[in-house]
PDB file of C-alpha atoms in Angstrom:
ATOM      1  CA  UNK A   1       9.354 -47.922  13.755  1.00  0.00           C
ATOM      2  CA  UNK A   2       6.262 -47.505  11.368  1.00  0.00           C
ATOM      3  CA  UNK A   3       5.812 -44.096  12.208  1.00  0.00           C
ATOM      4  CA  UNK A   4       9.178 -43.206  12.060  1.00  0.00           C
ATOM      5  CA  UNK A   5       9.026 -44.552   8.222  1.00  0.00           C
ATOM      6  CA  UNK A   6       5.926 -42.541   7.882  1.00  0.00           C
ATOM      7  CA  UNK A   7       7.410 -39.164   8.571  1.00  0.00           C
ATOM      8  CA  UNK A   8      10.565 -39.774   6.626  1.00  0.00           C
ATOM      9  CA  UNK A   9       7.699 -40.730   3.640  1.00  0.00           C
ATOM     10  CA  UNK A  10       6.340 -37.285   4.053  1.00  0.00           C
ATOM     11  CA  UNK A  11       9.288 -34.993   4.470  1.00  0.00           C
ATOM     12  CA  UNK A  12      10.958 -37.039   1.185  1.00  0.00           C
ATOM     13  CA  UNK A  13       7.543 -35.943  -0.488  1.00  0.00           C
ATOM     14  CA  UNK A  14       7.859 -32.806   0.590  1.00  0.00           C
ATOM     15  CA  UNK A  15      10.753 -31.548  -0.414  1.00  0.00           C
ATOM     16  CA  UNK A  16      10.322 -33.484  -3.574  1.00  0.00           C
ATOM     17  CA  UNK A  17       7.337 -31.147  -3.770  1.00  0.00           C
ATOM     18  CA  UNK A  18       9.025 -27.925  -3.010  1.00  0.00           C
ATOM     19  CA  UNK A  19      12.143 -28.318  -5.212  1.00  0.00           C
ATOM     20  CA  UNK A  20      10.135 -29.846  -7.880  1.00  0.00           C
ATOM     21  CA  UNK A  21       7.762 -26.527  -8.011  1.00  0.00           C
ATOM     22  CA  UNK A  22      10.717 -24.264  -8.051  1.00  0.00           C
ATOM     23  CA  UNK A  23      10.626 -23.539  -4.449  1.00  0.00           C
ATOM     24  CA  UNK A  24      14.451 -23.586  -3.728  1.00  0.00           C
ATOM     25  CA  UNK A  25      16.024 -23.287  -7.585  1.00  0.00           C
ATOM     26  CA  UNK A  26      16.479 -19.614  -6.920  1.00  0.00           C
ATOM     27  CA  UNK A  27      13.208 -18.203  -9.024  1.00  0.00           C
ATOM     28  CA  UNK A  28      13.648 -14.367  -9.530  1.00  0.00           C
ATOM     29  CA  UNK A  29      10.988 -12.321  -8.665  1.00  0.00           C
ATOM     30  CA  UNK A  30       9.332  -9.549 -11.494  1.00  0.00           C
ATOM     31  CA  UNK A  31      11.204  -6.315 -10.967  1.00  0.00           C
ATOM     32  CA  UNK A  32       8.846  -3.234 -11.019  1.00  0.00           C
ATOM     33  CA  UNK A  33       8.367   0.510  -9.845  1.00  0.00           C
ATOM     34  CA  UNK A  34       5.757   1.054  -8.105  1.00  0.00           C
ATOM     35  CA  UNK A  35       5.412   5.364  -7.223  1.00  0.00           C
ATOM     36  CA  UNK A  36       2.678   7.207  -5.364  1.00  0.00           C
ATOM     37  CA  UNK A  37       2.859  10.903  -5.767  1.00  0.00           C
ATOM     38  CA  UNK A  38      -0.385  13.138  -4.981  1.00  0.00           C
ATOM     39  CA  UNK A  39      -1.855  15.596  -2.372  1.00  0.00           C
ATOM     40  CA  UNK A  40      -3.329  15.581   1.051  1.00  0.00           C
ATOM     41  CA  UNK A  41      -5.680  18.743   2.217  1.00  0.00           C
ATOM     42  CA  UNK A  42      -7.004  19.302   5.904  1.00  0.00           C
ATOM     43  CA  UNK A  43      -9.975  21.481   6.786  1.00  0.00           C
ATOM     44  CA  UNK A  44     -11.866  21.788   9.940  1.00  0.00           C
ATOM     45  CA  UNK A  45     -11.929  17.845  10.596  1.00  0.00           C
ATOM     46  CA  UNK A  46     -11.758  16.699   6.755  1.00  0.00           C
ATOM     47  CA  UNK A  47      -8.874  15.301   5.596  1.00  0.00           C
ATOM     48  CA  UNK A  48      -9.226  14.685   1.579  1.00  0.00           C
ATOM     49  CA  UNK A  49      -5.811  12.557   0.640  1.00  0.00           C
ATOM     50  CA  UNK A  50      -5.575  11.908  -3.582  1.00  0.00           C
ATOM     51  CA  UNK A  51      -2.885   9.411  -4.615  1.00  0.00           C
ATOM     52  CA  UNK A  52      -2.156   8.363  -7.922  1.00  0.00           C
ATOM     53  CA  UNK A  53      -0.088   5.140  -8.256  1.00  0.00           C
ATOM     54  CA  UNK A  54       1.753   4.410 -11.331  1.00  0.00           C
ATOM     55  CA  UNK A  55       4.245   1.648 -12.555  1.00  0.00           C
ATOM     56  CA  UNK A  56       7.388   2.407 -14.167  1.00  0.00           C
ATOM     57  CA  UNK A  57       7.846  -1.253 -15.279  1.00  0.00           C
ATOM     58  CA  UNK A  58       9.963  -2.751 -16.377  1.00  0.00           C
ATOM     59  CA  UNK A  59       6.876  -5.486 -15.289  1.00  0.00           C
ATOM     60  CA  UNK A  60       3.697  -5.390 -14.466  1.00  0.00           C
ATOM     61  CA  UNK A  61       2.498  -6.203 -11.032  1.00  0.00           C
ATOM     62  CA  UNK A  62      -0.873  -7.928 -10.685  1.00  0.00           C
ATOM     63  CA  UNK A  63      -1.911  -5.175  -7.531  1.00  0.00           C
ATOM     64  CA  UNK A  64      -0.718  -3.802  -4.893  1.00  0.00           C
ATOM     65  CA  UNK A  65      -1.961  -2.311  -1.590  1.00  0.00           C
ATOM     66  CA  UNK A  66      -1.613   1.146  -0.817  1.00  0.00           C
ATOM     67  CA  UNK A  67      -1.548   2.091   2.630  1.00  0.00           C
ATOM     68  CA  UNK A  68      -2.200   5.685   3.720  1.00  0.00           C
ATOM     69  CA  UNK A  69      -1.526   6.411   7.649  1.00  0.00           C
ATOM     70  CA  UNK A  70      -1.984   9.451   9.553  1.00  0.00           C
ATOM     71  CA  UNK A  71      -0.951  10.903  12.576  1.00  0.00           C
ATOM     72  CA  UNK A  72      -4.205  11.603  14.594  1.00  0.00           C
ATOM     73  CA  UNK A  73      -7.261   8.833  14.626  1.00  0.00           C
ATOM     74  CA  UNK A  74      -9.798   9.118  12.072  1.00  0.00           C
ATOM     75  CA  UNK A  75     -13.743   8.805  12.321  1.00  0.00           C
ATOM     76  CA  UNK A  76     -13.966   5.258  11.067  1.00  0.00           C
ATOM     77  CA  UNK A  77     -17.381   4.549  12.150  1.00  0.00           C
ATOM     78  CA  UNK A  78     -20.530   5.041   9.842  1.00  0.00           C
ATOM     79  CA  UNK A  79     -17.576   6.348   7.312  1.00  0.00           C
ATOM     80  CA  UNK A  80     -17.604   4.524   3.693  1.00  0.00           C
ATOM     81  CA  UNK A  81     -14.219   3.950   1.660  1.00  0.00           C
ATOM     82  CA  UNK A  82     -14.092   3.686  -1.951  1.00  0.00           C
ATOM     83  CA  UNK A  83     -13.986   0.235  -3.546  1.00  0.00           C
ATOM     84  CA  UNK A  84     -11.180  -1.905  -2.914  1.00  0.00           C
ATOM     85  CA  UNK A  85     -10.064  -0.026   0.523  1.00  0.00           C
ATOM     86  CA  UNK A  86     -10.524  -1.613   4.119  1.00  0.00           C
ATOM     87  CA  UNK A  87      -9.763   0.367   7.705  1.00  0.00           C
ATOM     88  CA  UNK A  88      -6.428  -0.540   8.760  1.00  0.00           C
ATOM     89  CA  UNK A  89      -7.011   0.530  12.373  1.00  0.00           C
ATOM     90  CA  UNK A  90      -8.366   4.122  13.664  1.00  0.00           C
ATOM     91  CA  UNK A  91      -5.628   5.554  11.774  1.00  0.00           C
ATOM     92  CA  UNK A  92      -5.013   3.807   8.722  1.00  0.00           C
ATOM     93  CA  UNK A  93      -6.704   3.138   5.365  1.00  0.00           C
ATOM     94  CA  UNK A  94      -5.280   0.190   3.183  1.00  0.00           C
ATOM     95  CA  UNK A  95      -6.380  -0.046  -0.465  1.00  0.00           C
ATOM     96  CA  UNK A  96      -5.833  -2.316  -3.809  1.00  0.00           C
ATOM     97  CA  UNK A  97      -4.771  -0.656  -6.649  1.00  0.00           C
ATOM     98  CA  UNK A  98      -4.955  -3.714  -8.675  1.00  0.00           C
ATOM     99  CA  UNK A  99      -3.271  -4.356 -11.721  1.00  0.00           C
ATOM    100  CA  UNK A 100      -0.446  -1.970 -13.247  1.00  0.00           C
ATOM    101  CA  UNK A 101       0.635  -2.680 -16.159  1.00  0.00           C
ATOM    102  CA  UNK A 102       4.761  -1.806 -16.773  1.00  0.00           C
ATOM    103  CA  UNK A 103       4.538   2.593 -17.979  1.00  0.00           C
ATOM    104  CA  UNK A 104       0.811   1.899 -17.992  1.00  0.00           C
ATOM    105  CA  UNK A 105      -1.698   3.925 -17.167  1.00  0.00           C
ATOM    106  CA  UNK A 106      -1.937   5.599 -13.066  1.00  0.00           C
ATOM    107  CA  UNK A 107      -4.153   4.275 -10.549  1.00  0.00           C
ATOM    108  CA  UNK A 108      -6.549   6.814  -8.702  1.00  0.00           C
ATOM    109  CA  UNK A 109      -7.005   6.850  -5.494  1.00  0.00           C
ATOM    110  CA  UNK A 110      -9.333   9.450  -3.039  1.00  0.00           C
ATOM    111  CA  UNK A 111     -10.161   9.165   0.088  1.00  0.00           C
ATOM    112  CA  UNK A 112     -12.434  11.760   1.942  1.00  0.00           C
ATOM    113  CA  UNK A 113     -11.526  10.883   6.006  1.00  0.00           C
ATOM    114  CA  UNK A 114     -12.432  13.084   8.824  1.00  0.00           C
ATOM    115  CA  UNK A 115     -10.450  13.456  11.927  1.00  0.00           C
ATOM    116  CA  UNK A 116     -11.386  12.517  15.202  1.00  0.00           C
ATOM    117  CA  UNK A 117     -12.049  16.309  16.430  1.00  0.00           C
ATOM    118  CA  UNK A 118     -10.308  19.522  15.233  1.00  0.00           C
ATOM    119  CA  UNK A 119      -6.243  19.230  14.734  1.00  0.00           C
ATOM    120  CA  UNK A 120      -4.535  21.852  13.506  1.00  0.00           C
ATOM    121  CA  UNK A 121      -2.252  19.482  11.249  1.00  0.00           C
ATOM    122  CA  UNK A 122      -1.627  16.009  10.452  1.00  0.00           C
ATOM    123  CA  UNK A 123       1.149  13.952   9.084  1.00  0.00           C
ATOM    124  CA  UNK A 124       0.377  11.480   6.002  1.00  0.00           C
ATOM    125  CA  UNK A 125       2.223   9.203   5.363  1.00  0.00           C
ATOM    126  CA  UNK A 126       2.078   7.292   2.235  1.00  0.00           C
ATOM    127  CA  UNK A 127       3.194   3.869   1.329  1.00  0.00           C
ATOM    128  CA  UNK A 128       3.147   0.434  -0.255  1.00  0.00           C
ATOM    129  CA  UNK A 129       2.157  -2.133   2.048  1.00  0.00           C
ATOM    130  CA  UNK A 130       2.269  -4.683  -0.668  1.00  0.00           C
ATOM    131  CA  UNK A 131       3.557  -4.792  -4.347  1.00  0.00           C
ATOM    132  CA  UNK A 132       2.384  -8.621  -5.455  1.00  0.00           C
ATOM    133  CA  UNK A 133       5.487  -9.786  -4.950  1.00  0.00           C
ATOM    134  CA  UNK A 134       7.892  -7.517  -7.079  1.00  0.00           C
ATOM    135  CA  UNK A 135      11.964  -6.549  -6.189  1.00  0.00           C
ATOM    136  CA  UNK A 136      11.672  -2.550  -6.299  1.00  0.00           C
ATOM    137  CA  UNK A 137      14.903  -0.721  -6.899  1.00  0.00           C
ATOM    138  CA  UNK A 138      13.523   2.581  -6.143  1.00  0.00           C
ATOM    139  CA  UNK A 139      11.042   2.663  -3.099  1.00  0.00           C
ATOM    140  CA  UNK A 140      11.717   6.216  -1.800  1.00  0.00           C
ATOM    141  CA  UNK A 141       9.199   6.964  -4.676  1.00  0.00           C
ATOM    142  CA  UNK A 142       6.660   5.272  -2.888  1.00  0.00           C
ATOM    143  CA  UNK A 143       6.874   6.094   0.615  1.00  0.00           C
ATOM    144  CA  UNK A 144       6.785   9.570   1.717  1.00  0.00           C
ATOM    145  CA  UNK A 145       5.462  11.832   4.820  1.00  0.00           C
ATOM    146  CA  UNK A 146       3.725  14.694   4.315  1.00  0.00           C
ATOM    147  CA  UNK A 147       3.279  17.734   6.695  1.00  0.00           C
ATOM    148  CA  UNK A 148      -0.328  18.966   6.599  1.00  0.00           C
ATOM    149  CA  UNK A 149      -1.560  21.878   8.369  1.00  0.00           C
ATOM    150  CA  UNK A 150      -5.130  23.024   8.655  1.00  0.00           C
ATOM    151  CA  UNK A 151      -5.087  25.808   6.080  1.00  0.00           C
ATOM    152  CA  UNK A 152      -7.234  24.175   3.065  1.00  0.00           C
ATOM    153  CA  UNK A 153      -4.505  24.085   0.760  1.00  0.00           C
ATOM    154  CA  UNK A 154      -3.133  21.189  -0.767  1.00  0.00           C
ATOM    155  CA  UNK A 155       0.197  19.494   0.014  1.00  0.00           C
ATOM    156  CA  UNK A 156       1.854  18.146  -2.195  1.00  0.00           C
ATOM    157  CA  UNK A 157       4.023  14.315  -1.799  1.00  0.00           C
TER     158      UNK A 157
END
């Protein structure tokens, strides 16, 4: 009977907890629009993929992760990322953006990747793996595929 009492005790207290923080009064997230736009260029093995993020507001978003995935594995050992991105597998490369402030300024992003052996194209595919928590009315201007073939020349998403 005791510890019957004392698990009623602690559910009580927490929902107490949760509906006293706000946890189920229906808190409405920021709204923001988060876009990626850029290039990707293959040559030989290298793959060089720019992206520049930028928020449209209307709020800002403490960060977000980018996630860039292609569609043949990438040389991950020995390789270095730029600060703020981590290997998301053999063929993915997640990366912070961190804050964007609403019509701020753009986030930069480049990543110099090499392909595991000679391909004669790749797909990119760019996205947001995580925007800090924000409703996005418009995400097909942060996820797109891009078609890259081995010519040098950049391709524009």
């Amino acid at each position: 009977m005791m510890t019957m009492r004392r698990a009623a005790v602690a559910v009580s207290v927490a929902v107490a907890t949760v509906v006293g923080t706000g946890g189920w009064t229906g808190a409405v997230a920021p709204e923001a629009d988060v876009a990626h736009h850029g290039y990707a260029t293959l040559a030989g093995d290298r793959l060089d993929v720019l992206v520049l993020t930028h928020n449209h507001g209307p709020s800002a978003v403490e960060d977000t992760t980018l996630r860039v995935e292609v569609s043949a594995p990438l040389v991950t050992a020995g390789r270095r990322l730029p600060a703020g991105c981590v290997w998301g597998g053999e063929r993915a490369v997640l990366c912070s953006t961190g804050v964007l402030p609403a019509e701020g300024e753009r986030r930069e992003t480049l990543l110099d990747l090499r392909t595991a052996g000679m391909t004669h194209e790749v797909t990119v595919r760019v996205s947001t793996a995580w925007n800090g928590g924000a409703t996005d009315r418009m995400p097909e201007n942060n996820d797109h595929r891009v078609l890259v073939p081995a010519t040098g020349d950049p391709y524009v998403f």
